[in-house]
Tab-separated table of C-alpha atoms in Angstrom:
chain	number	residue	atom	x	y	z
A	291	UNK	CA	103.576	82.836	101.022
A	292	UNK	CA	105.266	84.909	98.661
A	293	UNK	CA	105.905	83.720	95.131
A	294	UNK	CA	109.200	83.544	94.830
A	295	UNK	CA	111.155	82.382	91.546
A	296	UNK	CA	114.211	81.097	91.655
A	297	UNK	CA	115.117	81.832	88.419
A	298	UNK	CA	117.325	85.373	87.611
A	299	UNK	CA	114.835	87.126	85.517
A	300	UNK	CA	110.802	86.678	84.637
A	301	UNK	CA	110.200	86.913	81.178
A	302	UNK	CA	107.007	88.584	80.514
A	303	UNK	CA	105.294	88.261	77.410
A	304	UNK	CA	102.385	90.815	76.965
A	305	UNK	CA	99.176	88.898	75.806
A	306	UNK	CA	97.430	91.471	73.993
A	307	UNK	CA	98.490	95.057	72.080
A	308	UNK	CA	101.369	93.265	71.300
A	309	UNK	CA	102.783	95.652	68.189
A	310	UNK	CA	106.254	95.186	66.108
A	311	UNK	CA	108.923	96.414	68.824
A	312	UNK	CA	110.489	99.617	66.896
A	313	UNK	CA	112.395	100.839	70.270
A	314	UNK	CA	115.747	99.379	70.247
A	315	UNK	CA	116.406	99.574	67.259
A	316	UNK	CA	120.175	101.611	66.721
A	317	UNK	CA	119.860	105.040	66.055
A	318	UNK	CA	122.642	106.482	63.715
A	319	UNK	CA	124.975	107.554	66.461
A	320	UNK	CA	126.253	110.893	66.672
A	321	UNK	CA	130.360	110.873	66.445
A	322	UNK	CA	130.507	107.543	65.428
A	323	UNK	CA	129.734	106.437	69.208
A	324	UNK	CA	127.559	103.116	70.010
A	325	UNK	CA	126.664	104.074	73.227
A	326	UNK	CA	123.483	104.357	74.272
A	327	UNK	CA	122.643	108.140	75.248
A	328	UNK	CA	121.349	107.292	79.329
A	329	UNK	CA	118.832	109.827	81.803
A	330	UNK	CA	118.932	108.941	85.066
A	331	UNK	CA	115.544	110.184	86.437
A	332	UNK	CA	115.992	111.086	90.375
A	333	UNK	CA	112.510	112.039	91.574
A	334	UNK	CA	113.045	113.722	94.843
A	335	UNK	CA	110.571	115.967	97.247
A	336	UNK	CA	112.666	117.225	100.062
A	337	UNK	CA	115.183	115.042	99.948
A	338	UNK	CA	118.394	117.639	101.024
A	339	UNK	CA	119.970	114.728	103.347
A	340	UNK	CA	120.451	112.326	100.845
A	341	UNK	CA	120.162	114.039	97.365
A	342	UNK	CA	124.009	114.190	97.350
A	343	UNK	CA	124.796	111.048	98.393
A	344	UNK	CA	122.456	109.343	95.431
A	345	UNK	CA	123.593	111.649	92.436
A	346	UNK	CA	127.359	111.074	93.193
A	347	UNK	CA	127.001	107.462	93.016
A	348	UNK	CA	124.973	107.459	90.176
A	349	UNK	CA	127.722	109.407	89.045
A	350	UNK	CA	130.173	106.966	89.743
A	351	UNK	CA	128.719	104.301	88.558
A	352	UNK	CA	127.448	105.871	85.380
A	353	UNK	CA	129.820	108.241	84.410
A	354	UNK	CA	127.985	109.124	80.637
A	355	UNK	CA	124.903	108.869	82.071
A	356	UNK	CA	122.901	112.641	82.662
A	357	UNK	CA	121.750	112.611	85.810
A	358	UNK	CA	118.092	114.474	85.851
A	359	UNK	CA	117.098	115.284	89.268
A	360	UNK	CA	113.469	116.385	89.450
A	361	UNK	CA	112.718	118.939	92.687
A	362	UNK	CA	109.412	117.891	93.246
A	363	UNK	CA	108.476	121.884	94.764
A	364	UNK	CA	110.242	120.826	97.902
A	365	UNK	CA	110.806	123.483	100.818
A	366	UNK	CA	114.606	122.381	101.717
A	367	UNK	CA	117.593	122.536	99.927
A	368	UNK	CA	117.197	119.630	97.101
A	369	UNK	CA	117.770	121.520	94.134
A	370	UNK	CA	120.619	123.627	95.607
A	371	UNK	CA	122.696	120.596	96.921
A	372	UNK	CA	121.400	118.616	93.418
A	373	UNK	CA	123.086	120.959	91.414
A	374	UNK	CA	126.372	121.012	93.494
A	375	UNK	CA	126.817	117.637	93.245
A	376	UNK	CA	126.347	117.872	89.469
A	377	UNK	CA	122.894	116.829	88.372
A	378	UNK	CA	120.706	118.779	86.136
A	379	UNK	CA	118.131	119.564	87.818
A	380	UNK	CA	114.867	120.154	87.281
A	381	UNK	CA	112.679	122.512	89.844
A	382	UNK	CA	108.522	121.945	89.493
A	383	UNK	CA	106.985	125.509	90.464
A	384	UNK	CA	104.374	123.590	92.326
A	385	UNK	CA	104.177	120.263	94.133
A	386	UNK	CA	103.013	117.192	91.320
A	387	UNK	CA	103.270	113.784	93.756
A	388	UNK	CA	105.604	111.292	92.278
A	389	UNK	CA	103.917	110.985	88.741
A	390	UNK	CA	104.310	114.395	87.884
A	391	UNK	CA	107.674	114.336	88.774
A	392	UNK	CA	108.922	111.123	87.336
A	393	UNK	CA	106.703	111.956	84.294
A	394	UNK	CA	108.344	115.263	83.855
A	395	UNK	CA	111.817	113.214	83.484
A	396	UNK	CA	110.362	111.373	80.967
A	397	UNK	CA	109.379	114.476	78.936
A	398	UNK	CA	112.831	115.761	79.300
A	399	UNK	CA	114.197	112.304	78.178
A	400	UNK	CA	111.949	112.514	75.212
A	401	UNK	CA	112.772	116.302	74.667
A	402	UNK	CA	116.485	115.825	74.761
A	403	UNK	CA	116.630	112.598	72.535
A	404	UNK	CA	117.931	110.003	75.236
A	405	UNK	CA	118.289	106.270	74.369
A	406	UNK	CA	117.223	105.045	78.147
A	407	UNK	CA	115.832	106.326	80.777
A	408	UNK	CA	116.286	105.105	84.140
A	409	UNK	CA	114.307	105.650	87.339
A	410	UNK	CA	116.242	105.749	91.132
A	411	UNK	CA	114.725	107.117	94.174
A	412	UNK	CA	116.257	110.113	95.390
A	413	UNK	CA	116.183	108.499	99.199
A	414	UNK	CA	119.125	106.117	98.646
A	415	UNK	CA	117.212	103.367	98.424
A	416	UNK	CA	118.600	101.677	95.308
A	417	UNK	CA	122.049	101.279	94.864
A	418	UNK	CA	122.950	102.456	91.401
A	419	UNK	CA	126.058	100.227	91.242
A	420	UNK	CA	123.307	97.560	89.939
A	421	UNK	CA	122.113	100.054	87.244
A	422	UNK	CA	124.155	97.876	85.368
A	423	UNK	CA	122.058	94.594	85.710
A	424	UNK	CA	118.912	96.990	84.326
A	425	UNK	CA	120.735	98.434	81.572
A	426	UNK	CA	122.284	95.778	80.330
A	427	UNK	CA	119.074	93.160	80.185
A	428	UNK	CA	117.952	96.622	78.369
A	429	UNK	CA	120.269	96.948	75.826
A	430	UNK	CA	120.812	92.576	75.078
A	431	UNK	CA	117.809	90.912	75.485
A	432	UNK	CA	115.821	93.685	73.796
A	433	UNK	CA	113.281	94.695	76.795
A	434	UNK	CA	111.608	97.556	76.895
A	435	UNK	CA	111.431	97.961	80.252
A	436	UNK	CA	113.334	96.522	83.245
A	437	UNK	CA	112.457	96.494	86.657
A	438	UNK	CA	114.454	96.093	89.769
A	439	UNK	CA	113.501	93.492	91.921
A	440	UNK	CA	114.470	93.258	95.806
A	441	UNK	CA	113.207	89.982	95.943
A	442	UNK	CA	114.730	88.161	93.269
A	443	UNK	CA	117.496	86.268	95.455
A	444	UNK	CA	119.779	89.517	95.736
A	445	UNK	CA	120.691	91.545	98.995
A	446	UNK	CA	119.145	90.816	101.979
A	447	UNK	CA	116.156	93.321	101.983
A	448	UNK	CA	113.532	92.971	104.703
A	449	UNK	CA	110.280	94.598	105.172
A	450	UNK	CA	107.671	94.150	108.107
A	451	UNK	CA	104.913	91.856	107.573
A	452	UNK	CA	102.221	93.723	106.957
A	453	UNK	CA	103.957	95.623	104.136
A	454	UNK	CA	104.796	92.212	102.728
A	455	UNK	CA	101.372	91.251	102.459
A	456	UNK	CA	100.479	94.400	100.490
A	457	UNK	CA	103.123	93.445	98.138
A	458	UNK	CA	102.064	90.412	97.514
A	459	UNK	CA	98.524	91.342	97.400
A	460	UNK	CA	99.429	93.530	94.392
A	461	UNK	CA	101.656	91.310	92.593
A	462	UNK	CA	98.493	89.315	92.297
A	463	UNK	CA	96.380	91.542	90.947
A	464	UNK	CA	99.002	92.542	88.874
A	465	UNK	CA	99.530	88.855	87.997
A	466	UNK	CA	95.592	88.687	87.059
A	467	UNK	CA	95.578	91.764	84.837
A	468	UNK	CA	99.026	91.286	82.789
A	469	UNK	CA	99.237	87.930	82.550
A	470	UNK	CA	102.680	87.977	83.920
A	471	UNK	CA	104.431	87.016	87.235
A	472	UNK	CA	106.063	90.305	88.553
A	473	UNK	CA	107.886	89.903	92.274
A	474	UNK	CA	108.250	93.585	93.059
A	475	UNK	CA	105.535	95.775	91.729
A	476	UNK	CA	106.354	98.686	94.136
A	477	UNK	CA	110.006	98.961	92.805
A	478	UNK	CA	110.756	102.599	91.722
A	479	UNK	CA	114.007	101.342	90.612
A	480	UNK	CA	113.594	100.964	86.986
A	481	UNK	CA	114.562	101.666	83.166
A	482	UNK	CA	112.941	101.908	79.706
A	483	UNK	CA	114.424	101.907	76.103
A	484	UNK	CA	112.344	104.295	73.681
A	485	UNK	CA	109.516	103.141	73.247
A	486	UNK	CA	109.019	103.561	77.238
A	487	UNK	CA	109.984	106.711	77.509
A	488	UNK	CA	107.933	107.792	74.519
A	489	UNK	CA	104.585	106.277	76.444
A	490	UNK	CA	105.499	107.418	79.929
A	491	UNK	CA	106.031	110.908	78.257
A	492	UNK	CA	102.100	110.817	77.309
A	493	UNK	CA	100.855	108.638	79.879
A	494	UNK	CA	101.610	108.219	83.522
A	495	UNK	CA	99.739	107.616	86.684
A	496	UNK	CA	99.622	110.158	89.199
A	497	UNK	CA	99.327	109.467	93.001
A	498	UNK	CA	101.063	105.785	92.916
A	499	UNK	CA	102.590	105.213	89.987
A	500	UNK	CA	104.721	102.041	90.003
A	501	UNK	CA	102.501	99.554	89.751
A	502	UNK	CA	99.724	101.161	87.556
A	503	UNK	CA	102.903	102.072	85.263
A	504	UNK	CA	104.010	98.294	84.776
A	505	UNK	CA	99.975	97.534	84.102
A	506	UNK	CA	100.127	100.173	81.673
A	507	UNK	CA	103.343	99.593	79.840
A	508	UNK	CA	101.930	95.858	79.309
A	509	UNK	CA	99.015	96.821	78.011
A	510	UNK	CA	100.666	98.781	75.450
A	511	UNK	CA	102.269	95.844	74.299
A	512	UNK	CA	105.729	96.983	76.117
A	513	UNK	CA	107.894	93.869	77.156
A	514	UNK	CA	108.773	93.827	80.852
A	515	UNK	CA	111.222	92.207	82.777
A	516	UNK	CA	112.640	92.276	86.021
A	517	UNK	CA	115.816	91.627	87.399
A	518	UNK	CA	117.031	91.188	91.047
A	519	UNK	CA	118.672	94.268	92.643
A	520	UNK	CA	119.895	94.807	96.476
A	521	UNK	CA	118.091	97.357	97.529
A	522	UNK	CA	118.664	99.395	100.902
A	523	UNK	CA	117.053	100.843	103.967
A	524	UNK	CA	115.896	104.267	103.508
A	525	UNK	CA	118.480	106.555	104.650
A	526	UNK	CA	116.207	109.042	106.563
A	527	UNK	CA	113.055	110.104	106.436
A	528	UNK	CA	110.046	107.631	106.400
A	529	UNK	CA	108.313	106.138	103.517
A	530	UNK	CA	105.148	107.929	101.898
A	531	UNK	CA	103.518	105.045	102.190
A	532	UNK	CA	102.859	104.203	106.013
A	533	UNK	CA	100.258	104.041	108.760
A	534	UNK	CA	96.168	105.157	107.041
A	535	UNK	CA	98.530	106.302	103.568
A	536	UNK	CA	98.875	102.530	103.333
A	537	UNK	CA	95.163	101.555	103.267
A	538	UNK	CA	94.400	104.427	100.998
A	539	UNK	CA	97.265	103.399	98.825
A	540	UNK	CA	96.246	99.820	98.589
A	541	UNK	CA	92.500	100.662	98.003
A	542	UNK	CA	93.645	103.265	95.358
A	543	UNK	CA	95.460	101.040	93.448
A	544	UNK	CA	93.252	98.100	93.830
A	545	UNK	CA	90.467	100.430	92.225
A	546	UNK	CA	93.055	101.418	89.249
A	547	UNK	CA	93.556	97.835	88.697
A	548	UNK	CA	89.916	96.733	88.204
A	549	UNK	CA	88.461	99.513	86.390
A	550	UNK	CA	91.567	100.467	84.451
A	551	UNK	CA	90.662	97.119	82.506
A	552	UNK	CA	87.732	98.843	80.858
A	553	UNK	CA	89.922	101.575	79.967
A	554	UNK	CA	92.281	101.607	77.165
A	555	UNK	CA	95.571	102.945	77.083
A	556	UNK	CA	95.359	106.287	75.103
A	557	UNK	CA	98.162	105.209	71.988
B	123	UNK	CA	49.898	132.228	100.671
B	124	UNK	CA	52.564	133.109	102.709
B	125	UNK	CA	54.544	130.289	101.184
B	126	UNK	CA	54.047	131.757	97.818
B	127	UNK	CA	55.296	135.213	98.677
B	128	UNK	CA	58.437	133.169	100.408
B	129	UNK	CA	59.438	131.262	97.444
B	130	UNK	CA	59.057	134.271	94.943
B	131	UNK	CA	61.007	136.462	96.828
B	132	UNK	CA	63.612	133.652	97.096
B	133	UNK	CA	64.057	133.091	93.440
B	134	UNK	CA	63.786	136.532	92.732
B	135	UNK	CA	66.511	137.315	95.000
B	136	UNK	CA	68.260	134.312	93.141
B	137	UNK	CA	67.664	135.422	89.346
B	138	UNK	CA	69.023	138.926	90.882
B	139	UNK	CA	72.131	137.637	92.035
B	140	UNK	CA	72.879	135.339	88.794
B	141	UNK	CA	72.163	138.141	86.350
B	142	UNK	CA	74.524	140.245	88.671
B	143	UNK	CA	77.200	137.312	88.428
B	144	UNK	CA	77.098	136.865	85.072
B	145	UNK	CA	77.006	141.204	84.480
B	146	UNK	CA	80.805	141.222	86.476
B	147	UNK	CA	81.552	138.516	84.649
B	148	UNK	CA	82.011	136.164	87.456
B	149	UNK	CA	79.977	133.686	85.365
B	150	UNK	CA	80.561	132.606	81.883
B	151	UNK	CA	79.474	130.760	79.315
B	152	UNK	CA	78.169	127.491	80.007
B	153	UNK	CA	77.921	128.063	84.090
B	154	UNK	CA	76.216	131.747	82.979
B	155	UNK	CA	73.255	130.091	80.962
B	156	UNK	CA	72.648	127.008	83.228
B	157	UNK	CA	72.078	129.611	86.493
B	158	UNK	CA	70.467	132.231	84.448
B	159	UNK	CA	68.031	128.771	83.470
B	160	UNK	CA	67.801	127.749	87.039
B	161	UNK	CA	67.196	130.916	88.496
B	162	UNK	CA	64.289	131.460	85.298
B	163	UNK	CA	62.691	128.276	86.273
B	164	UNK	CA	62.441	128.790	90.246
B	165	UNK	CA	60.960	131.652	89.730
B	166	UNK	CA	58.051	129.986	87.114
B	167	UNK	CA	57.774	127.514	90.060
B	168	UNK	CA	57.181	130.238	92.449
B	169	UNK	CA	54.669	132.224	90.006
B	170	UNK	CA	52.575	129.301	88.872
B	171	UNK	CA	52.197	128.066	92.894
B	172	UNK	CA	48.810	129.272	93.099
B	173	UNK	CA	47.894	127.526	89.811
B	174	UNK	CA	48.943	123.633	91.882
B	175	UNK	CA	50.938	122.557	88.758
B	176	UNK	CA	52.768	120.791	91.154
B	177	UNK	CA	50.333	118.790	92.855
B	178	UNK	CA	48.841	117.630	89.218
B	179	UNK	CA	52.183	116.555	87.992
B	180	UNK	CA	53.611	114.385	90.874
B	181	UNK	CA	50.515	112.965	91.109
B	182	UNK	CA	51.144	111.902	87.715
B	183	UNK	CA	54.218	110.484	88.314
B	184	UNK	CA	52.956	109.371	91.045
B	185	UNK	CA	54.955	111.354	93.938
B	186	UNK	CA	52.811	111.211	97.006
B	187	UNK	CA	53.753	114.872	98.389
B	188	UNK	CA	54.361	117.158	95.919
B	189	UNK	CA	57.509	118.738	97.709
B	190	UNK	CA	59.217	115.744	97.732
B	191	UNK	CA	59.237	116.117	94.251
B	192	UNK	CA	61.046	119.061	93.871
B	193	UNK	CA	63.639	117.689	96.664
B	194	UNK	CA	64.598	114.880	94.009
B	195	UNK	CA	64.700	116.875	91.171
B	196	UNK	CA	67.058	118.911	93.149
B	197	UNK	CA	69.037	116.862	94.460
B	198	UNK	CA	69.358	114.761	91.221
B	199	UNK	CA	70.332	118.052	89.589
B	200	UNK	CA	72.896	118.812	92.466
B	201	UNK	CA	74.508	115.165	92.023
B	202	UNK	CA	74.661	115.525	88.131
B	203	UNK	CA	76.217	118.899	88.744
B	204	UNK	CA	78.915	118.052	90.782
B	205	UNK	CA	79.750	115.408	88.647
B	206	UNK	CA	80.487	117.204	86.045
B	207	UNK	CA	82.231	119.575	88.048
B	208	UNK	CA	84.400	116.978	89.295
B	209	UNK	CA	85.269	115.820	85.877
B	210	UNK	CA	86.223	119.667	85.190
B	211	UNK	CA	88.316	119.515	88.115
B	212	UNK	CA	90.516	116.451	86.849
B	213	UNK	CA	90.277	117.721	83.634
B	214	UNK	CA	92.134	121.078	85.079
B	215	UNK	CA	94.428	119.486	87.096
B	216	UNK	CA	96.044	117.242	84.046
B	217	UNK	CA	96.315	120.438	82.590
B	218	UNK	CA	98.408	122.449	85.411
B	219	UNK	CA	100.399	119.506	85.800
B	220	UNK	CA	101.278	119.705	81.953
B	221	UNK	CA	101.931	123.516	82.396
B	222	UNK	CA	103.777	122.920	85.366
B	223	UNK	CA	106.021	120.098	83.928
B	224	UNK	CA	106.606	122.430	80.835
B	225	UNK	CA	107.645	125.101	82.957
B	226	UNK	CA	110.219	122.867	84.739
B	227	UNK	CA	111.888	121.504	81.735
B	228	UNK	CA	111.960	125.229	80.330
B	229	UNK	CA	114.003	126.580	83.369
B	230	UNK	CA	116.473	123.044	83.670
B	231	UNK	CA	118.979	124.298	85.308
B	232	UNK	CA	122.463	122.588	84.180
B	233	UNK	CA	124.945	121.563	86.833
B	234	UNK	CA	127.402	124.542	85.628
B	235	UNK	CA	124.883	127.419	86.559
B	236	UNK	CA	124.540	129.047	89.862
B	237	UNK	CA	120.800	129.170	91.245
B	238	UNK	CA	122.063	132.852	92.446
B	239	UNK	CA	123.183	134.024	88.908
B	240	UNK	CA	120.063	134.826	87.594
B	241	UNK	CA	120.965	134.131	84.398
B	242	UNK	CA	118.927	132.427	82.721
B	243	UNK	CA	120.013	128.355	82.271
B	244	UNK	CA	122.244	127.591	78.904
B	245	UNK	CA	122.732	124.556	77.389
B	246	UNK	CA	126.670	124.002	78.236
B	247	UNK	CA	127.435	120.848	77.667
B	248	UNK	CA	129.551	120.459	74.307
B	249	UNK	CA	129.137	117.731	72.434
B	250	UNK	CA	125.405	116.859	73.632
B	251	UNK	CA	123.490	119.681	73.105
B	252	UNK	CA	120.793	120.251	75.528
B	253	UNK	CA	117.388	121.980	75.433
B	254	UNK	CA	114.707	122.045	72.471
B	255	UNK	CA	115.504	120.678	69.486
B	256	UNK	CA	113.236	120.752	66.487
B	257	UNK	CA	113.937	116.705	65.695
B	258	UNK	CA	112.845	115.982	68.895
B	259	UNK	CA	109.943	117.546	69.377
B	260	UNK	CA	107.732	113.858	68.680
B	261	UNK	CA	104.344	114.642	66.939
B	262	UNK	CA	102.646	112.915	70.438
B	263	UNK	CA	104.123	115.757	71.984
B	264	UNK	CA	101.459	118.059	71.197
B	265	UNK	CA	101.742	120.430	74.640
B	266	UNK	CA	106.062	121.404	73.794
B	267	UNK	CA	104.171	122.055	70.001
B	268	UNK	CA	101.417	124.426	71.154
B	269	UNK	CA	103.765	126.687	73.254
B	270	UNK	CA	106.302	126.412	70.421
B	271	UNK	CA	104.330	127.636	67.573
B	272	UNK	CA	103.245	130.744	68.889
B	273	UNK	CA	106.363	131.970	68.631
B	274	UNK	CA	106.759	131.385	64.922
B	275	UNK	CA	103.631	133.215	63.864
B	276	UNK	CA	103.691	135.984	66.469
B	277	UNK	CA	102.144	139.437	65.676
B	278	UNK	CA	105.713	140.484	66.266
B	279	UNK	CA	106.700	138.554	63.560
B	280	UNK	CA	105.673	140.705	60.715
C-alpha cells in the first residue's frame, strides 16, 4: 500500500524553475574555519515538558550548532526552561501556528548569516543524533534541502492506520504536483542550505506547512531529498493533528495542492 | 404610501448614521465614500418610489417582481463586499504576522540573559556576533529594511 523504496535516499530532480544552484557555494569563512555556520530551528507552543530534553540533545549532538528555539506565545514555561537549557530563544508576542513560528527561524537564520538551517520539533519527536544524516547529504551531495524520512527503512516508527492513509494520500498528490517520489511529506524534521533559508524567509505556508513547503521549495527550482531518520513517539502531549483537525487538515492541504498550481511562487 | 414613508425614513436614518461615522472618524477613506454612496442611493430609491422607476426597469431586465430586484442587487453587493473584506483580512493578517515575527527576532533573548533582568538582550557570544548586521540585511528582506531606515533619517537626526 505504501510506496516504499528501498533505496537510502530519493533523488528529486525539480522539472521546472530549475535555476543555476548559487546556495552551496563556500562562503569566505570567517577565522579561517570551513565549517558550515548551523541554526537549529525548534518550533515549540507549550512545550515546557519536553523543551529541555530536545535542546540538550541537540546540544549534544551539535555542539557548534545555535540552537533557535521559537516560543510560539505559549502560556507555560517554554521560553523560561529554553533558555536554561541554553537555546536562544525566541518569544512571538502573539500566537502564529507553526508557519509563523518556523518562518520566524528562518528570518533569524537569514538575519544572522547562517550556512544551514535545520528544523526539529520541539516534542522530542526526532532524534537529533541523526541530524547528521541531513546535514551531511546537505553539505556533499549539494541539496538544498533534506528531509527526514521515518519511513525510509530506519527505526521502527508506527502510526495507526488511518493516519497512514493520509500520508500516503499526500505523498501522492505531492507525487502528482512535483514530479518527485517523497515518502514522508509530514516530516517536520528537516534542513536547508541558503538558498532555502533565503525562500522560506519570504515565503512560507501558514496553518500546515510541511508539505505545502516541500511543493513550494520544488517549484522554486530547490533540489530535495530525503533521507531515512528514526523518529520517536511523542513524548507527551497529543499531536495537532487528530480527531475533526485531521479532516480539516487533509482537506486544507488537498485545496493548497490543486490551486497552488495556478499560483506561482512569488521569487 | 405607507411603504414610501417606511423606506425614506430608513435610509434617512441610514445616510444619518454614515455621515455621523465618517464625522468621528470611525469611517475612512475608501469604506467612508462607498457608505456615504450607499446610504445616497437608498435614499434616491426611497424618493423616486412614487415615480415606479423600479417597476419600469426590472421589467426591462426582465425581473418579474420588482423587489426581487433590489434583493439581488443587494445581496450581490453584500457577497462582493465581503469578499473584498476577506481579502483585507488576509492581507492584515500577513502583515501582523510580519510585525509579530520582527518583534520576536528584535527581543532574542540569548541563553546568557535572565528573562527577570530586564535588561534588554545583548549579543554575547564572541566570536559570532549576533543581532543585525548591515551585510545581512538581503535586499528580499524588505520588512527588517523599512523598520531600519527610519532610524537613519529620523527628525532627530538633524
Amino acid at each position: 500500500m505504501h510506496p516504499l523504496p528501498t533505496t537510502e535516499a530519493l533523488k528529486t530532480t525539480p522539472e521546472r524553475g530549475a535555476r543555476p544552484n548559487l546556495s552551496m557555494a563556500p562562503e569566505p569563512a570567517e577565522f579561517g574555519v570551513p565549517s558550515p555556520r548551523i541554526c537549529v530551528i525548534v518550533p515549540a507552543y507549550n512545550e515546557g515538558p519536553s523543551i529541555t530534553g530536545v535542546v540538550r540533545s541537540v546540544h549534544a549532538s551539535l555542539p557548534d550548532a545555535r540552537v533557535l528555539v521559537v516560543d510560539d506565545g505559549s502560556s507555560d514555561d517554554t521560553t523560561e526552561r529554553a533558555l536554561a537549557a541554553g537555546a536562544t530563544v525566541i518569544t512571538l508576542p502573539i500566537n502564529l501556528g507553526i508557519g509563523g513560528a518556523v518562518q520566524t527561524g528562518y528570518c533569524y537564520a537569514l538575519r544572522n548569516d547562517f550556512d544551514v538551517a535545520m528544523q526539529v520539533d520541539g516534542d522530542g519527536q526526532h532524534d537529533p543524533s541523526e541530524a547528521s544524516l541531513l546535514l551531511d547529504r546537505l553539505q556533499h551531495r549539494s541539496a538544498d534541502m533534506v528531509v527526514g524520512s521515518r519511513w525510509l527503512g530506519r527505526g521502527d516508527y508506527a502510526a495507526p492506520r488511518s493516519r497512514r492513509f493520509g500520508m500516503h494520500l499526500l505523498a501522492r498528490l505531492v507525487h502528482w504536483r512535483t514530479g518527485s517520489t517523497f515518502t514522508d511529506t509530514t516530516s517536520g524534521f528537516r534542513a536547508v542550505g541558503r538558498r532555502g533559508i533565503e525562500l522560506f524567509s519570504r515565503v512560507y505556508p501558514t496553518d500546515f506547512p510541511e508539505v505545502e513547503s516541500l511543493i513550494i521549495a520544488s517549484g522554486c527550482g530547490l533540489k530535495v531529498e530525503e533521507v531515512g531518520v528514526r523518529m520517536c513517539e511523542r513524548s507527551h502531549g497529543r499531536s495537532s493533528i487528530a480527531g475533526m483537525r485531521s479532516a480539516y487538515y487533509m482537506l486544507r492541504v488537498t485545496t493548497v495542492l490543486v490551486v497552488d498550481r495556478l499560483n506561482r511562487a512569488p521569487t | 404610501m405607507r411603504s414610501f414613508g417606511l423606506s425614506l425614513t430608513l435610509s434617512l436614518g441610514f445616510l444619518a448614521l454614515s455621515v455621523n461615522a465618517i464625522r468621528r472618524r470611525y469611517l475612512r477613506d475608501q469604506a467612508a465614500i462607498l457608505w456615504l454612496a450607499v446610504s445616497i442611493v437608498m435614499v434616491l430609491l426611497s424618493v423616486t418610489l412614487p415615480l415606479h422607476l423600479l417597476d419600469h426597469f426590472s421589467r426591462l431586465v426582465g425581473v418579474a417582481v420588482p423587489s426581487n430586484l433590489i434583493l439581488l442587487l443587494a445581496v450581490l453587493f453584500l457577497i462582493v463586499l465581503v469578499f473584498h473584506l476577506s481579502i483585507s483580512v488576509a492581507r492584515l493578517a500577513e502583515k501582523n504576522t510580519k510585525l509579530a515575527q520582527e518583534i520576536g527576532i528584535l527581543k532574542a533573548h540569548e541563553p546568557a540573559d535572565s528573562l527577570t533582568s530586564g535588561a534588554p538582550s545583548a549579543t554575547v557570544d564572541g566570536a559570532r556576533p549576533v543581532g543585525l548586521r548591515e551585510t545581512s540585511l538581503r535586499s528580499t528582506d524588505d520588512a527588517a529594511r523599512r523598520i531600519a531606515e527610519p532610524v537613519v533619517g529620523s527628525p532627530f537626526s538633524h
